[in-house]
Short mmCIF file of C-alpha atoms in Angstrom, two decimals:
data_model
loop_
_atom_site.label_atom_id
_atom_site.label_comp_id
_atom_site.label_asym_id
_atom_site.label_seq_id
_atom_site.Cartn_x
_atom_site.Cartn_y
_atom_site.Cartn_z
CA UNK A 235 -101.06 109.47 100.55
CA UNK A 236 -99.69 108.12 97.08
CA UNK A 237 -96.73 108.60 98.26
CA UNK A 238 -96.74 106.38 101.50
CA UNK A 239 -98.73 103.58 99.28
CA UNK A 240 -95.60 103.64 96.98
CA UNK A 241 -93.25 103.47 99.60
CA UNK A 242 -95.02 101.01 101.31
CA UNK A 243 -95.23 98.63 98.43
CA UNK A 244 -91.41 99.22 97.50
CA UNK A 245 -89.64 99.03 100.71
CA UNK A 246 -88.97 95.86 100.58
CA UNK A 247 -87.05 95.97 97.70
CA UNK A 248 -85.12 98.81 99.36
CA UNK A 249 -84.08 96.10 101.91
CA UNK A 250 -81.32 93.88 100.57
CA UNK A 251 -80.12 97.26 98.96
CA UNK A 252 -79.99 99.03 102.09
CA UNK A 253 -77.78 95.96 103.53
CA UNK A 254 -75.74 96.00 100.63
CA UNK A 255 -74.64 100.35 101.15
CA UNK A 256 -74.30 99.48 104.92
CA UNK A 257 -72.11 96.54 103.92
CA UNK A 258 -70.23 98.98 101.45
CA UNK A 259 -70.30 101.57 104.21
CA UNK A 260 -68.61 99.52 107.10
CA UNK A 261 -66.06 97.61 105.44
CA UNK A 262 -64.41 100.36 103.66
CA UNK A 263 -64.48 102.70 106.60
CA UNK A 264 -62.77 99.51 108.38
CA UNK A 265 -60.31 99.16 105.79
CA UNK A 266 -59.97 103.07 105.17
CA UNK A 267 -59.07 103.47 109.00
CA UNK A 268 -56.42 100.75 108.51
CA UNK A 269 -54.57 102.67 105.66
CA UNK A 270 -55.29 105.70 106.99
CA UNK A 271 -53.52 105.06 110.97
CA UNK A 272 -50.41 103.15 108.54
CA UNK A 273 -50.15 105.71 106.28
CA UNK A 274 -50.26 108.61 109.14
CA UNK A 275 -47.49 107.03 110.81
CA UNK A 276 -45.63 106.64 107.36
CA UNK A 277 -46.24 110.33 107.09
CA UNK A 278 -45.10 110.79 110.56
CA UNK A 279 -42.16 108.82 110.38
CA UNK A 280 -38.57 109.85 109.65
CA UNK A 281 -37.45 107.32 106.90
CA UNK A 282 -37.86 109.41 103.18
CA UNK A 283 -39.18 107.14 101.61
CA UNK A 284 -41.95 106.03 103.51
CA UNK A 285 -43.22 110.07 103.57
CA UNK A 286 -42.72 109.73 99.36
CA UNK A 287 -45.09 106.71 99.39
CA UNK A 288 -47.52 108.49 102.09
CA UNK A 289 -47.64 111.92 100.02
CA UNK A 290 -47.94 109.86 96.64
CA UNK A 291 -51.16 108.00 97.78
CA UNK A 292 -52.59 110.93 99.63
CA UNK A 293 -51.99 113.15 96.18
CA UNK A 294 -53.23 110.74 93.59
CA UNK A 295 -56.59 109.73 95.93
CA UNK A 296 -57.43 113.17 96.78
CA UNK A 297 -56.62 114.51 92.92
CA UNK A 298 -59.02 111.91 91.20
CA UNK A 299 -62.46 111.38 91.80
CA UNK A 300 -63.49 108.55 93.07
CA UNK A 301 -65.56 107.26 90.22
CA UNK A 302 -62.86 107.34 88.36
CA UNK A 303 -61.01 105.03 90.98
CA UNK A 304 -63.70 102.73 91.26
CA UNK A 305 -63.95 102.25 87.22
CA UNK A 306 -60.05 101.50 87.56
CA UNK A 307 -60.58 99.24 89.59
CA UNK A 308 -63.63 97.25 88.58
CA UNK A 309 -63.57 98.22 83.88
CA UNK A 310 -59.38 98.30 83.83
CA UNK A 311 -57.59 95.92 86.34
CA UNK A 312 -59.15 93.29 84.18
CA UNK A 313 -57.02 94.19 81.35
CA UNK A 314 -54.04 93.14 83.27
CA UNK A 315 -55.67 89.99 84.89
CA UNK A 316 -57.20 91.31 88.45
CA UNK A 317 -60.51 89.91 87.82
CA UNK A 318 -62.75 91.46 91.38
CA UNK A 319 -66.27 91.25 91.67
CA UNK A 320 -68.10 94.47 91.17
CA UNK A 321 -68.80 94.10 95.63
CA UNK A 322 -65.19 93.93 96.09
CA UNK A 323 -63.96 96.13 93.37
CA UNK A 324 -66.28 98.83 95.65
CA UNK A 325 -65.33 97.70 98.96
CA UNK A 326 -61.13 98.06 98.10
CA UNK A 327 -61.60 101.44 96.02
CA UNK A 328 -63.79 102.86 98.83
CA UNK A 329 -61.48 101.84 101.01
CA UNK A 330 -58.58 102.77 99.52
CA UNK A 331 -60.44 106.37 99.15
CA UNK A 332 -61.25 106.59 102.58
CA UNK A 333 -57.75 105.92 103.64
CA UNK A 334 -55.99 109.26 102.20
CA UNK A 335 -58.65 111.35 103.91
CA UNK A 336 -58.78 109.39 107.28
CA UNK A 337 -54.70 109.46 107.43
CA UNK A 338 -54.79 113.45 107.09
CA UNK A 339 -57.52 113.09 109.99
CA UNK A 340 -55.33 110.73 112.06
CA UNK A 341 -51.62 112.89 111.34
CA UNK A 342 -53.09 116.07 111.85
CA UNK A 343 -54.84 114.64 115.11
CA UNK A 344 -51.35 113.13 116.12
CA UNK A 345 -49.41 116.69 115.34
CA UNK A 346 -51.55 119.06 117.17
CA UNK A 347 -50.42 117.25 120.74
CA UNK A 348 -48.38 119.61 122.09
CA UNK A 349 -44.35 117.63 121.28
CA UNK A 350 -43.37 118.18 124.95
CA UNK A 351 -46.03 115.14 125.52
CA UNK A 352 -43.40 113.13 123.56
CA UNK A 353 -40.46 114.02 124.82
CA UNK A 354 -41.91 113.94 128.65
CA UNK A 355 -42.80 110.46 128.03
CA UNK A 356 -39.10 109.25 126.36
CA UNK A 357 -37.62 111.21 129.02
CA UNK A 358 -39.04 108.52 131.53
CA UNK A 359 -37.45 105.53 129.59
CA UNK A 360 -40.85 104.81 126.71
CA UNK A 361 -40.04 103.91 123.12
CA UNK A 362 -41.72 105.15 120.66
CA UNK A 363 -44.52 102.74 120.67
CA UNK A 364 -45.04 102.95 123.72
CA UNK A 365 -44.84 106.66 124.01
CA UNK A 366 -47.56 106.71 121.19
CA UNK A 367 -50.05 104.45 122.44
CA UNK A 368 -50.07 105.60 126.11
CA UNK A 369 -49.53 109.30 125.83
CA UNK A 370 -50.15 110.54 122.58
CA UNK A 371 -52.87 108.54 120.93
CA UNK A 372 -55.26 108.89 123.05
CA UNK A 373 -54.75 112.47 123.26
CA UNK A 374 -55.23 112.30 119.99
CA UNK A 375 -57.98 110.55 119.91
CA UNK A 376 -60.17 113.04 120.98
CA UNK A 377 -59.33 115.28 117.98
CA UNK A 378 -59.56 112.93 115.42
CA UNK A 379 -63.17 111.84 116.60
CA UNK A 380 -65.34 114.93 114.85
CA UNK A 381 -63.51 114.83 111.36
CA UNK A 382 -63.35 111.43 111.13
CA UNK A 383 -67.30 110.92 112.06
CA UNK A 384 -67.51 113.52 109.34
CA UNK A 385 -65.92 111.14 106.98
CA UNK A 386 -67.64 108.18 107.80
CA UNK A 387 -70.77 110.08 107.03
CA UNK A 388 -69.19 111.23 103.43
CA UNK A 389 -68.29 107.32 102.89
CA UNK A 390 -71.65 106.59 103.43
CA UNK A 391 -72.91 108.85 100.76
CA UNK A 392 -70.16 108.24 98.75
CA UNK A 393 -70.83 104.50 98.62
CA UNK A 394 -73.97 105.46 95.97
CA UNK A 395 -70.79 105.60 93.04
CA UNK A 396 -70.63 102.02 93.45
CA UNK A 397 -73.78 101.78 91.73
CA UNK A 398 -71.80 103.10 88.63
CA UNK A 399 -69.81 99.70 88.79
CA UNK A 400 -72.64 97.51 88.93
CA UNK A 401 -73.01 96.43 92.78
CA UNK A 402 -77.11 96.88 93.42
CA UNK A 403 -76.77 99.44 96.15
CA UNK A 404 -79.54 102.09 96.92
CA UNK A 405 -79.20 104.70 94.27
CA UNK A 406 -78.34 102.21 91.50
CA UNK A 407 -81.75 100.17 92.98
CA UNK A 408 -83.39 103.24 92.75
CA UNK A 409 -82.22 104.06 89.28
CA UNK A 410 -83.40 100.60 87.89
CA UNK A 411 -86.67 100.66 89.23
CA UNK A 412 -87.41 104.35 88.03
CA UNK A 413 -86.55 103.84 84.11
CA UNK A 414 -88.28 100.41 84.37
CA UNK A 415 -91.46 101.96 85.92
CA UNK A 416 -91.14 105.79 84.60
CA UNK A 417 -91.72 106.80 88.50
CA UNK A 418 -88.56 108.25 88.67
CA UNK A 419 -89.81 111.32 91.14
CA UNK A 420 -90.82 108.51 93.52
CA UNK A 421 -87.87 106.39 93.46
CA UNK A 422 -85.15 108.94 93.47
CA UNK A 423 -87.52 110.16 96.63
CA UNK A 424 -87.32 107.17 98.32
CA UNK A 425 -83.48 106.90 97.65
CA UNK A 426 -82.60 110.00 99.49
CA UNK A 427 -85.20 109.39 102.60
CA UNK A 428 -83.28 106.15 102.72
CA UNK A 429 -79.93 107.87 102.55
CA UNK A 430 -80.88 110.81 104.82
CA UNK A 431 -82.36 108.09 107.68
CA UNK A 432 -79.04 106.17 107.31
CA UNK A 433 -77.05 109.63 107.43
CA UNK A 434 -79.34 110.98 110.93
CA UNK A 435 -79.04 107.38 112.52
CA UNK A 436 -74.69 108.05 112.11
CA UNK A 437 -74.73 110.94 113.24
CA UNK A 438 -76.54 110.63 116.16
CA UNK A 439 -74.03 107.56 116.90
CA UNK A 440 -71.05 109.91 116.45
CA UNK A 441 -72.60 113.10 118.35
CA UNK A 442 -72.97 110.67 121.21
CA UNK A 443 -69.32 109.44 121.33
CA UNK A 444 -68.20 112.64 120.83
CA UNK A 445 -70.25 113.56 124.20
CA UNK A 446 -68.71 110.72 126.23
CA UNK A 447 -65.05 111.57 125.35
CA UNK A 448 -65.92 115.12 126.32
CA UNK A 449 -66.91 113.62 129.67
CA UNK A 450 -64.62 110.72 129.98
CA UNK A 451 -62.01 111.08 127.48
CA UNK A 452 -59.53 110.56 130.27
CA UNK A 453 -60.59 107.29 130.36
CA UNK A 454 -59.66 106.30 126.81
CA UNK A 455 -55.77 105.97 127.98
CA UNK A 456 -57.01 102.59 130.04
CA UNK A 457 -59.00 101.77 126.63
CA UNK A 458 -55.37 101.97 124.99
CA UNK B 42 -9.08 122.21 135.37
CA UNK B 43 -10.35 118.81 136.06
CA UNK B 44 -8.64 116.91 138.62
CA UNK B 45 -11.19 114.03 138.45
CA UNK B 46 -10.39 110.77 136.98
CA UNK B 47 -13.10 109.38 133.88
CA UNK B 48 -14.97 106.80 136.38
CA UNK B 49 -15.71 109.18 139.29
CA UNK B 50 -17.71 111.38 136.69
CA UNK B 51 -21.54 110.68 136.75
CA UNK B 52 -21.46 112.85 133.40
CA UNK B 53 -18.35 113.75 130.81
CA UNK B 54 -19.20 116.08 128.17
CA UNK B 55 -16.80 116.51 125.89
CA UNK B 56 -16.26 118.98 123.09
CA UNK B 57 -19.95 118.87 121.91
CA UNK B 58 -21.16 120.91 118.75
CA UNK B 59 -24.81 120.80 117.52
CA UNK B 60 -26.18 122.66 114.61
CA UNK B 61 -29.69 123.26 113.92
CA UNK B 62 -29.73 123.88 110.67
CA UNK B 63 -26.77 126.40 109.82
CA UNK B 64 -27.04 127.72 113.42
CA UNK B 65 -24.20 126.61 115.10
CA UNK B 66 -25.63 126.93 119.01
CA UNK B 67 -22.85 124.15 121.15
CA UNK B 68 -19.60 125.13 119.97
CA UNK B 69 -17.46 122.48 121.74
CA UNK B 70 -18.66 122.26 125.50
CA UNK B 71 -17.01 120.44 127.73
CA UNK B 72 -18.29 120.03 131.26
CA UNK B 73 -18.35 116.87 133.57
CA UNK B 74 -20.46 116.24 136.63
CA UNK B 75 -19.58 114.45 139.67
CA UNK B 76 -21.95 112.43 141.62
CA UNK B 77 -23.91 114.59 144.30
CA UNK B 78 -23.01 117.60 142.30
CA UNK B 79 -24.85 120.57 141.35
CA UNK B 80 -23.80 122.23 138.52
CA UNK B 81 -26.35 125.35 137.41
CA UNK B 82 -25.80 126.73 133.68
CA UNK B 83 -26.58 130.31 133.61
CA UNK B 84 -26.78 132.47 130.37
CA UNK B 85 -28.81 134.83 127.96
CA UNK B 86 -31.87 132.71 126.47
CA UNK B 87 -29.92 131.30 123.29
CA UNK B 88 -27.46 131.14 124.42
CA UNK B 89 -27.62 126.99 123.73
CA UNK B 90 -27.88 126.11 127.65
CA UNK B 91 -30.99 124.28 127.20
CA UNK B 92 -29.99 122.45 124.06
CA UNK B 93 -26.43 121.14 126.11
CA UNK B 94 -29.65 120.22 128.46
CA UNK B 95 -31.39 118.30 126.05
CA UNK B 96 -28.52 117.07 124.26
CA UNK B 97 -27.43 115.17 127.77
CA UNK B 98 -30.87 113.00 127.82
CA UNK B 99 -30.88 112.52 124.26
CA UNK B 100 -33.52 114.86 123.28
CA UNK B 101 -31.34 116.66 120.63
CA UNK B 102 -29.01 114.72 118.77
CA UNK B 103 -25.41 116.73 118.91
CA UNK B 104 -23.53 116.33 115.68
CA UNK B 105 -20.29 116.00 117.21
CA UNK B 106 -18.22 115.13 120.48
CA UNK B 107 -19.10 112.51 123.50
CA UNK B 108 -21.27 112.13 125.97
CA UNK B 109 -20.21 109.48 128.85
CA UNK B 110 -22.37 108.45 131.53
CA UNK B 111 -20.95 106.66 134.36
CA UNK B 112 -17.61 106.36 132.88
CA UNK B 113 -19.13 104.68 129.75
CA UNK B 114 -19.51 107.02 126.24
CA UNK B 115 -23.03 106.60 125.00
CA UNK B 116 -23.43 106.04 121.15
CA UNK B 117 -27.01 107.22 120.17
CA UNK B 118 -27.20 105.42 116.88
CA UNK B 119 -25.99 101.99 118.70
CA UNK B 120 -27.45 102.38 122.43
CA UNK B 121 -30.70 101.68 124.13
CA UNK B 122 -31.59 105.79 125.01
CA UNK B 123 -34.52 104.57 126.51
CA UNK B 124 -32.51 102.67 128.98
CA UNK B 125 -30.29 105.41 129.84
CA UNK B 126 -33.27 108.11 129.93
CA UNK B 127 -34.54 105.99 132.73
CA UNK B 128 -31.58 106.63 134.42
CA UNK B 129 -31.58 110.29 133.75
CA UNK B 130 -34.73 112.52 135.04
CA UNK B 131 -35.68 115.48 133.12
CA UNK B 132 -38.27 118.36 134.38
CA UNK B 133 -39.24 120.62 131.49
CA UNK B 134 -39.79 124.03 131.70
CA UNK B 135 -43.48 123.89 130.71
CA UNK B 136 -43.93 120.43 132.98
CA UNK B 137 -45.47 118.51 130.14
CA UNK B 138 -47.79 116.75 132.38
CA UNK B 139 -49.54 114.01 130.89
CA UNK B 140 -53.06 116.20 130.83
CA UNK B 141 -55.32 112.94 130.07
CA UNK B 142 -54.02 111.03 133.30
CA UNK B 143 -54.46 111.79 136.92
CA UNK B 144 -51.43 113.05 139.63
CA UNK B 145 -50.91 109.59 140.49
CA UNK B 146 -51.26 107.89 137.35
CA UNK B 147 -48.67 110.75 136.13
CA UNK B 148 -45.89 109.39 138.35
CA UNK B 149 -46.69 105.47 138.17
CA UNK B 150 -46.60 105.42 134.11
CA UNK B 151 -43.46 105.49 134.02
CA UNK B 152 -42.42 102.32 136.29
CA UNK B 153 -45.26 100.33 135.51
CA UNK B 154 -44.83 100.94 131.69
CA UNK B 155 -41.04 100.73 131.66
CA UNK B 156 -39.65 99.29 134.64
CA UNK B 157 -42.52 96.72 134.83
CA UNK B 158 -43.39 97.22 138.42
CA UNK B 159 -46.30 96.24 139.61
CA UNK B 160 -49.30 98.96 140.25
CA UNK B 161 -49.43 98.31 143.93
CA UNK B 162 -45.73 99.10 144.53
CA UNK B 163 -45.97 101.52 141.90
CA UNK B 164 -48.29 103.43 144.00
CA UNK B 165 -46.72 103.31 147.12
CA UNK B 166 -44.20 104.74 145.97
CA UNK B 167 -45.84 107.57 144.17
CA UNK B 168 -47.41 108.41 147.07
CA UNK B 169 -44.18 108.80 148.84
CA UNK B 170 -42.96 110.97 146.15
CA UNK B 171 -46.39 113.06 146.71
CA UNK B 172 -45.55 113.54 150.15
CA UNK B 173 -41.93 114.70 149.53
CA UNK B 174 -43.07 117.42 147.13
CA UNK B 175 -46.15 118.16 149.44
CA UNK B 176 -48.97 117.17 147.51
CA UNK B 177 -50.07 114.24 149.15
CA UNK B 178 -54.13 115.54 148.91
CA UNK B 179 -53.84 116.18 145.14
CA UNK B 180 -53.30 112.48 143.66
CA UNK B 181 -56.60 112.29 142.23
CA UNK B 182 -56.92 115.56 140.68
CA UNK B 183 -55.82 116.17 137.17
CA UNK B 184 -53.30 118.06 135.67
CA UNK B 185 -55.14 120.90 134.51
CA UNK B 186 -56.73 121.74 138.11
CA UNK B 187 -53.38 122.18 139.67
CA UNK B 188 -51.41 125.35 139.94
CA UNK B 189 -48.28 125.76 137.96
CA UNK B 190 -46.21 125.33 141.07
CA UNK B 191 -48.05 122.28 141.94
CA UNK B 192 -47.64 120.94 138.27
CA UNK B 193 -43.95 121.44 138.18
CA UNK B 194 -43.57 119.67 141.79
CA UNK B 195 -45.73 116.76 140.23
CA UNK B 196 -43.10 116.37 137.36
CA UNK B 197 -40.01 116.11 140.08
CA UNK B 198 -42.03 113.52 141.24
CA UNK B 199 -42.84 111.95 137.77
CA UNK B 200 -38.87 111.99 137.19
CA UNK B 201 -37.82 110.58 140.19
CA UNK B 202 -40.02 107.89 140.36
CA UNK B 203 -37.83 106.32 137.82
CA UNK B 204 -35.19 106.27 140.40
CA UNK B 205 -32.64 108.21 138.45
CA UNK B 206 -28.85 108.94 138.68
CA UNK B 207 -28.79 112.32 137.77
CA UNK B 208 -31.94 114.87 137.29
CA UNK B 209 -32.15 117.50 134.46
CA UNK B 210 -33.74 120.96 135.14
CA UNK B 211 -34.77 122.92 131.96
CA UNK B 212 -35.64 126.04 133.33
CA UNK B 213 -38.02 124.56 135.48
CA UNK B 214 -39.14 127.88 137.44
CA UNK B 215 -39.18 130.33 133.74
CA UNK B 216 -43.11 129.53 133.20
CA UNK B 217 -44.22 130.53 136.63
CA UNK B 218 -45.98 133.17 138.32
CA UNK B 219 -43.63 135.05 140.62
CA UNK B 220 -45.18 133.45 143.93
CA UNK B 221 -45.58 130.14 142.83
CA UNK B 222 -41.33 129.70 141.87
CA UNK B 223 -40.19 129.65 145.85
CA UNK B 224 -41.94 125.99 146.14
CA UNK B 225 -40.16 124.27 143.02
CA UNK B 226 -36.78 125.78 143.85
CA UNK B 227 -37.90 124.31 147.75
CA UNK B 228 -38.42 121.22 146.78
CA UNK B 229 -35.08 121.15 144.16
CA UNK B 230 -33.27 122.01 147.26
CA UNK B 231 -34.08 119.40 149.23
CA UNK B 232 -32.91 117.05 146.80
CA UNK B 233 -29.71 118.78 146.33
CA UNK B 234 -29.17 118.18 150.51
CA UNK B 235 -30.29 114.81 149.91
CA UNK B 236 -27.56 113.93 147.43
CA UNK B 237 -29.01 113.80 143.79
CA UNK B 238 -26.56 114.69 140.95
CA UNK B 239 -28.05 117.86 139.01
CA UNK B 240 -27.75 119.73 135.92
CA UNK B 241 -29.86 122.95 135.97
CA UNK B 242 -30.82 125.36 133.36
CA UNK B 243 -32.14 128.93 135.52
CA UNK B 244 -32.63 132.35 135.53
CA UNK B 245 -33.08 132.36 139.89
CA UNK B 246 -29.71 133.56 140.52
CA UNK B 247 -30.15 133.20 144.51
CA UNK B 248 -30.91 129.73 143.67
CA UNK B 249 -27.71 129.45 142.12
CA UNK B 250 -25.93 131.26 144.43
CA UNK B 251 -27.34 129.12 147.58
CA UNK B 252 -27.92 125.70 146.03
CA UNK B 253 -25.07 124.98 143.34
CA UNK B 254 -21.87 123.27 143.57
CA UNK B 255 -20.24 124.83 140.62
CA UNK B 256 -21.99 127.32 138.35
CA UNK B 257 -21.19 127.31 134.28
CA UNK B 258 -22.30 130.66 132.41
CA UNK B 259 -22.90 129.96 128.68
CA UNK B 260 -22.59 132.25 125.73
CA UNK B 261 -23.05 131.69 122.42
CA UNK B 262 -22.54 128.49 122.41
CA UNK B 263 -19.01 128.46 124.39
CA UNK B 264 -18.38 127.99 128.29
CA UNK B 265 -17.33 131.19 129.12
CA UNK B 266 -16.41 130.96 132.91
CA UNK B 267 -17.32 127.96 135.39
CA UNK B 268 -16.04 127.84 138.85
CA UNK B 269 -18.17 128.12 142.63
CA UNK B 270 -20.85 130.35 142.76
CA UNK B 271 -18.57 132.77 145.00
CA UNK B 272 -15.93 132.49 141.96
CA UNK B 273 -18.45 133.63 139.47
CA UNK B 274 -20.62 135.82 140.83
CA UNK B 275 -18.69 138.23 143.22
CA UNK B 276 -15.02 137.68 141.07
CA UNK B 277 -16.05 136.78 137.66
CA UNK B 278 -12.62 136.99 135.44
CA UNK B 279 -14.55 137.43 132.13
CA UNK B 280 -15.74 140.34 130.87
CA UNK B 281 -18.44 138.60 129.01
CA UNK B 282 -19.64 137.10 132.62
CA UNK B 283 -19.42 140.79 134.15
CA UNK B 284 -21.54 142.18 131.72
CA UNK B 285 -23.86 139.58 132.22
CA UNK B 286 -23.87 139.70 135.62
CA UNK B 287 -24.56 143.75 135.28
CA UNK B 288 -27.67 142.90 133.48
CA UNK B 289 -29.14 140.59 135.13
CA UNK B 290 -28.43 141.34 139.20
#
């Protein structure tokens, strides 16, 4: 009963911070899928040194941890003049985190289609491109759908380091209002219901996409 | 051997090597093609007939020797291969159907995509293409629901829908069941009465026999013997082709 008074009286604060994770949450899954489809195809591709770069970002994002990244970003770019906000700074190191996983989502999506698919489609005259985006991607696409709702549910969760750099997200709201009140139980409670609604609502979203490309997923090549 | 002049050849091959790695599988082939000919490769597996296959539609890149088509030597590195794979068909031995796109939507892709025609002619046409392979009640089924047989018959049609010059076989019988091979090799027959240039990669021998023009037996890498089906099969001058023969007939 305490319990439901307390989170009745603090929810509203919860609010902007709730906008502020999604905000995180969206753009940097928007931005990681953007790094992530160029550098699969870098991967993919047969120029040297575009794999080098590919492997390079993939190794040192996947062999730091992230809060490390986003304290780079936001405590040490300073030093040599890249002034971002502390929104930003979370937005481009999420981002930029999200990218190296979602690429290894997207290439490994990409290379389990069978390579006859490829070569029956530039047998009848398609380039590359074309050959990509008609036969293979969305073949693809159905493989890369579970992992990559996967990651867009870590990314969520993972958004709570931006708190470390400042940006008033949900944990680091929840954090300030438990040493300045001493309820710490209840605010670190309401953090995770908050994060755990957030986390059910997602997956629900991606369970039922994952349904209707079971069912239609031949459809996605018009979508293409 | 070759009495033909360069332009009458739909195909000139001409001492081809290709490595894969250190493996040295074309060892300088040489073969040419004439238009309305059918000329069947024969040959242990690995023996490189399927790479000299591939190697024709610019699959496999060969590291040395030419390739003319029509009289005119194709440069990989400075030619448009997509516009001379539209002009060359090529049925694989595992069909490669596209599995996310219905029959008909199989054999329109590739003129609406590459030749630009529109979808209404497109179809027509598939559907005529249906009919000549028999499967004029299966164009809204998928890939998956159809037979292997049926599959295989539904890439002929995919490749010649593209209209092309010559068609490429790549086995195109090896991944079916026993019963299901007389309707491919049916329908390969008809276009061999009909005209259509071919280069095909098989183990049917009475296909061979009946069907081809000239018949090539590979090994290792080399031509070994090449001459009419009569020539090769019932007077083979190799010893390499006998013992071949022994095994396999």
């Amino acid at each position: 009963m305490q319990l439901l008074e307390f989170a009745k009286t603090y929810t509203p604060l919860f609010i902007p911070a709730t906008w502020i994770t999604l905000q995180l949450t969206v753009l940097s899954i928007l931005l990681g899928c953007g790094l992530g489809l160029l550098t699969a195809f870098a991967k993919l591709s047969d120029k040297k040194l575009l794999n080098r770069v590919a492997d390079v970002y993939i190794t040192v994002i996947r062999g730091t941890p992230l809060i490390v990244q986003l304290s780079f970003i936001y405590f040490a770019l300073p030093g040599i003049g890249i002034n971002l906000s502390a929104f930003t700074s979370a937005v481009v190191g999420l981002g930029i985190h999200n990218g190296a996983y979602i690429a290894e989502i997207i290439r490994g999506g990409i290379q389990s289609i069978d390579t006859g698919q490829m070569e029956a489609a530039r047998s009848v005259g398609m380039d590359y491109g074309r050959a990509m985006r008609r036969i293979i991607l969305p073949q693809a696409f159905r493989q890369i759908v579970p992992p990559l709702g996967n990651q867009f549910i870590i990314s969520l969760k993972d958004s709570s380091l931006a708190g470390l750099i400042t940006v008033n997200e949900i944990y680091m709201t929840s954090r300030r209002l438990g040493a300045s009140t001493y309820q710490q139980m209840e605010f670190y409670l309401m953090a995770g219901v908050f994060y755990l609604l957030m986390v059910t609502v997602f997956s629900l979203i991606v369970n039922r996409l994952e349904k209707r490309l079971q069912t239609s997923s031949r459809q996605v090549s018009e979508v293409l | 051997m070759e009495n033909y002049s360069t332009e009458k050849q739909m195909v000139r091959v001409s001492k081809l090597h290709k490595w894969f790695g250190d493996l040295h599988v074309l060892r300088g082939i040489s073969v040419d093609i004439a238009p309305s000919e059918v000329v069947v490769f024969i040959g242990a597996s690995g023996s490189g007939k399927s790479t000299l296959l591939r190697c024709l539609n610019f699959l496999e890149d060969a590291q040395q020797g030419e390739i003319s088509f029509k009289g005119r030597q194709i440069d990989p590195k400075q030619d448009n291969l997509n516009r001379i794979r539209q002009r060359i068909g090529m049925v694989f031995q595992r069909f490669n159907l596209f599995p996310h796109m219905s029959v008909l939507q199989n054999i329109m892709e590739g003129p609406v995509q590459v030749m630009g025609q529109s979808r209404d002619e497109a179809k027509s046409e598939a559907l005529d293409l249906l009919e000549k392979v028999g499967l004029q009640d299966k164009t809204d089924e998928y890939p998956d629901m159809l037979s292997g047989g049926q599959q295989q018959r539904v890439a002929i049609a995919r490749a010649l829908a593209m209209k092309p010059e010559v068609m490429l076989f790549d086995e195109p019988t090896s991944a079916l069941d026993p019963e299901l091979v007389g309707e491919v090799l049916e329908v390969m027959k008809d276009l061999a009465v009909e005209g259509m240039t071919m280069a095909v990669v098989t183990h049917e021998m009475g296909f061979a026999r009946e069907v081809a023009d000239r018949v090539v037996y590979i090994d290792e890498g080399e031509i070994i013997e090449m001459g009419s089906p009569d020539q090769v099969f019932d007077h083979p001058k190799q010893g390499r082709t006998q013992e071949f023969l022994s095994r396999i007939l």
